[in-house]
PDB file of C-alpha atoms in Angstrom:
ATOM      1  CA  UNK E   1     -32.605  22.401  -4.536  1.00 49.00           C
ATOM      2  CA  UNK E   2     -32.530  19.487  -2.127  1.00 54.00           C
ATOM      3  CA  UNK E   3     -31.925  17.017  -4.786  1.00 58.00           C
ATOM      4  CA  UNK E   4     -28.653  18.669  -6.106  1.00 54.00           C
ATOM      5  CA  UNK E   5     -27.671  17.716  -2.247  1.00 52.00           C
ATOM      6  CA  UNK E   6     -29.282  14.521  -1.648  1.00 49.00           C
ATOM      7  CA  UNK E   7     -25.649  12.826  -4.583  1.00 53.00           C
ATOM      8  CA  UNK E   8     -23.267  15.088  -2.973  1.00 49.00           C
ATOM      9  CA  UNK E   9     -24.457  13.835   0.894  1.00 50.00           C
ATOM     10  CA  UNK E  10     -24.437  10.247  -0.571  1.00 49.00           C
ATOM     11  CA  UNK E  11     -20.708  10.758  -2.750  1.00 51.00           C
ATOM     12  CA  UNK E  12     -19.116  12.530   0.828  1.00 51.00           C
ATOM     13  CA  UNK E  13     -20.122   9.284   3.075  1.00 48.00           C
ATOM     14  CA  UNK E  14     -18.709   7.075   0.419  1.00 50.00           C
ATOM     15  CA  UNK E  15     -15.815   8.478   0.440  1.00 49.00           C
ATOM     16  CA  UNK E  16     -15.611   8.083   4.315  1.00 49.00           C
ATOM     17  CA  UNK E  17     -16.584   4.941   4.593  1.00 47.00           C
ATOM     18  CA  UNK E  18     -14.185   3.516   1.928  1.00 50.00           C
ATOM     19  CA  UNK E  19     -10.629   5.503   3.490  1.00 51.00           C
ATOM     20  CA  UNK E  20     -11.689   3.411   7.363  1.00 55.00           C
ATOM     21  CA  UNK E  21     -11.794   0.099   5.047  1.00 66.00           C
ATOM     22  CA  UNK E  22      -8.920  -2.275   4.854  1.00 75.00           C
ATOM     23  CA  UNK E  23      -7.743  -2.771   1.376  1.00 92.00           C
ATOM     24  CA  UNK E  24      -6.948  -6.221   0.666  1.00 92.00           C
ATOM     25  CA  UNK E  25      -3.613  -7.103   0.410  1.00 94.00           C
ATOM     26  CA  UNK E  26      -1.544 -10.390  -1.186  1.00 94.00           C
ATOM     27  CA  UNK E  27       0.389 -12.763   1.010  1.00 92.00           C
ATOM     28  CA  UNK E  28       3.403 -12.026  -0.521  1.00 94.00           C
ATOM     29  CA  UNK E  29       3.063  -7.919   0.161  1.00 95.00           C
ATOM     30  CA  UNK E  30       5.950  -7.031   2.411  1.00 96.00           C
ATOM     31  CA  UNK E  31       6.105  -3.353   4.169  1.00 96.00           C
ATOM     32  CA  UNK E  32       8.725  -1.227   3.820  1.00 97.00           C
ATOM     33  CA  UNK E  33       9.492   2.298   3.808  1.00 97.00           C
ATOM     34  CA  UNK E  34       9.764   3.924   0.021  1.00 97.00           C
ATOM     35  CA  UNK E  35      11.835   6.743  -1.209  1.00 97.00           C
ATOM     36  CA  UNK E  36      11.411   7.081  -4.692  1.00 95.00           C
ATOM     37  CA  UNK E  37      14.663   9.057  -5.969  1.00 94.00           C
ATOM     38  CA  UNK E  38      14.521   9.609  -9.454  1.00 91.00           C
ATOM     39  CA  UNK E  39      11.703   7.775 -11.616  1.00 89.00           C
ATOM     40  CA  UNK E  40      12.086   4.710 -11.818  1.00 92.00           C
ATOM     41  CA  UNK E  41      15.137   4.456  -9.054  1.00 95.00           C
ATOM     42  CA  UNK E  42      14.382   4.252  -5.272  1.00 96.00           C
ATOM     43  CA  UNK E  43      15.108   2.928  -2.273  1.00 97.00           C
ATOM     44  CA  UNK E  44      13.181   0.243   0.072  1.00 96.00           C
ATOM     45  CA  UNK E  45      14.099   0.250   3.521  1.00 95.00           C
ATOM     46  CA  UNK E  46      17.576   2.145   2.546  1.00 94.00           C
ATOM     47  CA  UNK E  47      18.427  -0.078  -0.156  1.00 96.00           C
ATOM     48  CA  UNK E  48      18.093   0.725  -3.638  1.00 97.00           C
ATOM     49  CA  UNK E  49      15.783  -0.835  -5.977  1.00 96.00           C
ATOM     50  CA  UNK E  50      13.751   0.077  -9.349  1.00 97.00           C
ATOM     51  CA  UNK E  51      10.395   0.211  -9.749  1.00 96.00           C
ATOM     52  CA  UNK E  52       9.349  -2.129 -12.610  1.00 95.00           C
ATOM     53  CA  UNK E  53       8.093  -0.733 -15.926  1.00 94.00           C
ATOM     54  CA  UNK E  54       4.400  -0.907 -15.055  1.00 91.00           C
ATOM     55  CA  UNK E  55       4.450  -0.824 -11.839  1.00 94.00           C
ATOM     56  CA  UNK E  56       1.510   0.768  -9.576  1.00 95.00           C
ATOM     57  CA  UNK E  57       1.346   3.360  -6.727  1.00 96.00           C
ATOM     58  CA  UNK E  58      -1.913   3.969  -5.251  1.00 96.00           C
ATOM     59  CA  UNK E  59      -2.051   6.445  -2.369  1.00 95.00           C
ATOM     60  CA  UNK E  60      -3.795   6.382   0.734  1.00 93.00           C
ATOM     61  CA  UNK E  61      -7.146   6.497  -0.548  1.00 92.00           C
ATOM     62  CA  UNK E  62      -6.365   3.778  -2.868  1.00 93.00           C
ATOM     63  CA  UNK E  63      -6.299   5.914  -6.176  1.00 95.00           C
ATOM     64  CA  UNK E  64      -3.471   5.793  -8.249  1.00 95.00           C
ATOM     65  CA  UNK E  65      -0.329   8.480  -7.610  1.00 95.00           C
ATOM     66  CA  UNK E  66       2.030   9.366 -10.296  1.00 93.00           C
ATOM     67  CA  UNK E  67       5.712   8.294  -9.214  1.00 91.00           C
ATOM     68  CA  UNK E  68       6.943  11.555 -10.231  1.00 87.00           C
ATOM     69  CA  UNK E  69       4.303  13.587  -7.623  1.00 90.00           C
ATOM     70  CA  UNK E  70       5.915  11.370  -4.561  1.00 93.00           C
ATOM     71  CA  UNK E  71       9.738  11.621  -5.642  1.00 94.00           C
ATOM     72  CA  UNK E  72      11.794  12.548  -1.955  1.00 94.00           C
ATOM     73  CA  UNK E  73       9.132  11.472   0.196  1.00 95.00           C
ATOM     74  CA  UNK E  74       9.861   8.755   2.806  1.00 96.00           C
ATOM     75  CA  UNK E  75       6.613   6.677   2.557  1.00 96.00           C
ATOM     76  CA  UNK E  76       5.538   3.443   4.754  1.00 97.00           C
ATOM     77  CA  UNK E  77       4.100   1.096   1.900  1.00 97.00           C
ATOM     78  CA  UNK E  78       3.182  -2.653   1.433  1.00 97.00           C
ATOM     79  CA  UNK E  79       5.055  -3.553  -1.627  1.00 97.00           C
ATOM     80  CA  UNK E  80       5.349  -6.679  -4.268  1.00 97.00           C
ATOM     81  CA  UNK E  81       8.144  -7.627  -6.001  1.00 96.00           C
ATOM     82  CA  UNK E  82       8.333  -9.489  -9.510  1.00 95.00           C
ATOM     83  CA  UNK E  83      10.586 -12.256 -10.228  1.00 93.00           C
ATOM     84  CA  UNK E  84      13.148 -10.078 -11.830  1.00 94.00           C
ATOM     85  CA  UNK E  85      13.632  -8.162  -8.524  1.00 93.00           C
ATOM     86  CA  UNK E  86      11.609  -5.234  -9.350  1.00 96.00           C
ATOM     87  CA  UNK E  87       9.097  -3.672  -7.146  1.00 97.00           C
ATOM     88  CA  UNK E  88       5.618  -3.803  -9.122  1.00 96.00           C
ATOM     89  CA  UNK E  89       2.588  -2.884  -7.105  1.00 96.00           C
ATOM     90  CA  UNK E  90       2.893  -0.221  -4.187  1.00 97.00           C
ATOM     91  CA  UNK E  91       0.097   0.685  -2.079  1.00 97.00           C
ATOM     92  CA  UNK E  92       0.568   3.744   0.276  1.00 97.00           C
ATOM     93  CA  UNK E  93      -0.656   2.751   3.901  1.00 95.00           C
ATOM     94  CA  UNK E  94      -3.389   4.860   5.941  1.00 94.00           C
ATOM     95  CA  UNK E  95      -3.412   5.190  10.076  1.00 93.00           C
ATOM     96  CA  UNK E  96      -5.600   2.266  10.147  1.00 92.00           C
ATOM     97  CA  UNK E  97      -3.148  -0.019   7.588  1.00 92.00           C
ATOM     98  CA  UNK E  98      -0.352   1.492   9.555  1.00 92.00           C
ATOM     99  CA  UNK E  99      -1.469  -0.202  12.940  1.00 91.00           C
ATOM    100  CA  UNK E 100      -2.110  -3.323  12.023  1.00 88.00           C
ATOM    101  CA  UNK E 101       1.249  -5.002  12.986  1.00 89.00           C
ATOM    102  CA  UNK E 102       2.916  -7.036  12.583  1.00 93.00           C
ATOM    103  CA  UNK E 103       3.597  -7.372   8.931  1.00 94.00           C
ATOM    104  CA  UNK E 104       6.444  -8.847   7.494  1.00 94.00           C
ATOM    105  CA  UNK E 105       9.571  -6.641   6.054  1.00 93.00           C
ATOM    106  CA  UNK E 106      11.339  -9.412   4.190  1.00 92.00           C
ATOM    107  CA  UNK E 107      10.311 -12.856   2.273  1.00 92.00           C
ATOM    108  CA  UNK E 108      12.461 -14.710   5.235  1.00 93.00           C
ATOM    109  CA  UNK E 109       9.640 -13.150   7.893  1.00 93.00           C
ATOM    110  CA  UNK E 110       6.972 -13.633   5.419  1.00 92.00           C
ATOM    111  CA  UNK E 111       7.769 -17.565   4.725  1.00 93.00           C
ATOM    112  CA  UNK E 112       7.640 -17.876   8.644  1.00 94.00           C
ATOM    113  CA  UNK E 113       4.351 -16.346   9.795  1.00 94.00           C
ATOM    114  CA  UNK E 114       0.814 -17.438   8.666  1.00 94.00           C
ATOM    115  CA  UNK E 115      -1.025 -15.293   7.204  1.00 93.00           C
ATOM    116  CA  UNK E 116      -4.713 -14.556   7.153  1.00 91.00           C
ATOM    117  CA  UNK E 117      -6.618 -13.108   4.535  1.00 91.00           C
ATOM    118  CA  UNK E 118      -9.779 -12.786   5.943  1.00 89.00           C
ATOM    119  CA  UNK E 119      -8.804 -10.419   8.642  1.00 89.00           C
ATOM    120  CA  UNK E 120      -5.810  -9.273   6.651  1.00 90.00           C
ATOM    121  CA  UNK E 121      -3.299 -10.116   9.794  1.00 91.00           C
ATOM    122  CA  UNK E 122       0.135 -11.985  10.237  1.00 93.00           C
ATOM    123  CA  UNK E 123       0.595 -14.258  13.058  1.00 91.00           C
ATOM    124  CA  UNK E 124       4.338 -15.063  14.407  1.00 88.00           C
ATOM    125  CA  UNK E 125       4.896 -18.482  15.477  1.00 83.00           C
TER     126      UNK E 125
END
């Protein structure tokens, strides 16, 4: 009996210990807040934009959501955008991604500050 509880014990703390991580994020990420209208319309910080065919969503936890599931939700995300102009990968922040400020909300802000990966945190000049 104690074995069946010995892998459920060792999958719970996992799972704790991974949602207090940071998840590492690209320089370029920006943050925004994400409304997703209609699949694959939205809007990013009140403007629309589409999400581009292939695009990713991973939730809080870092798994991957279905668009569809979030549609009329306003969302605080870090974001990437392709060349084209479409938003490609979207990853859903947590309380702990949420405070870590500041983090740039356009490519103007993000060109200005440095950036450091290890720590995962923007500095202003």
């Amino acid at each position: 009996m104690y074995r069946c509880a010995l892998p459920l014990a060792l999958a719970a703390s996992c799972l704790v210990a991974h949602a207090q991580q940071h998840r590492p994020f690209p320089a370029h990420a920006l943050r925004g807040e994400l409304v997703i209208t209609q699949f694959p319309d939205a809007t990013m910080n009140g403007k629309p934009v589409r999400l581009a065919p292939g695009s990713r969503i991973k939730g809080d936890t870092n798994l991957w959501v279905p668009p569809a599931g979030l549609t009329g939700q306003k969302l605080v995300v870090h974001y990437t955008v392709e060349s084209s102009g479409l938003v490609m990968d979207v990853w859903v922040l947590n309380p702990v991604e949420l405070a870590n400020k500041p983090w740039p909300a356009t490519p103007a802000e993000a060109a200005a500050w440095q950036f450091i990966p290890a720590s995962q945190t923007w500095i202003k000049p």
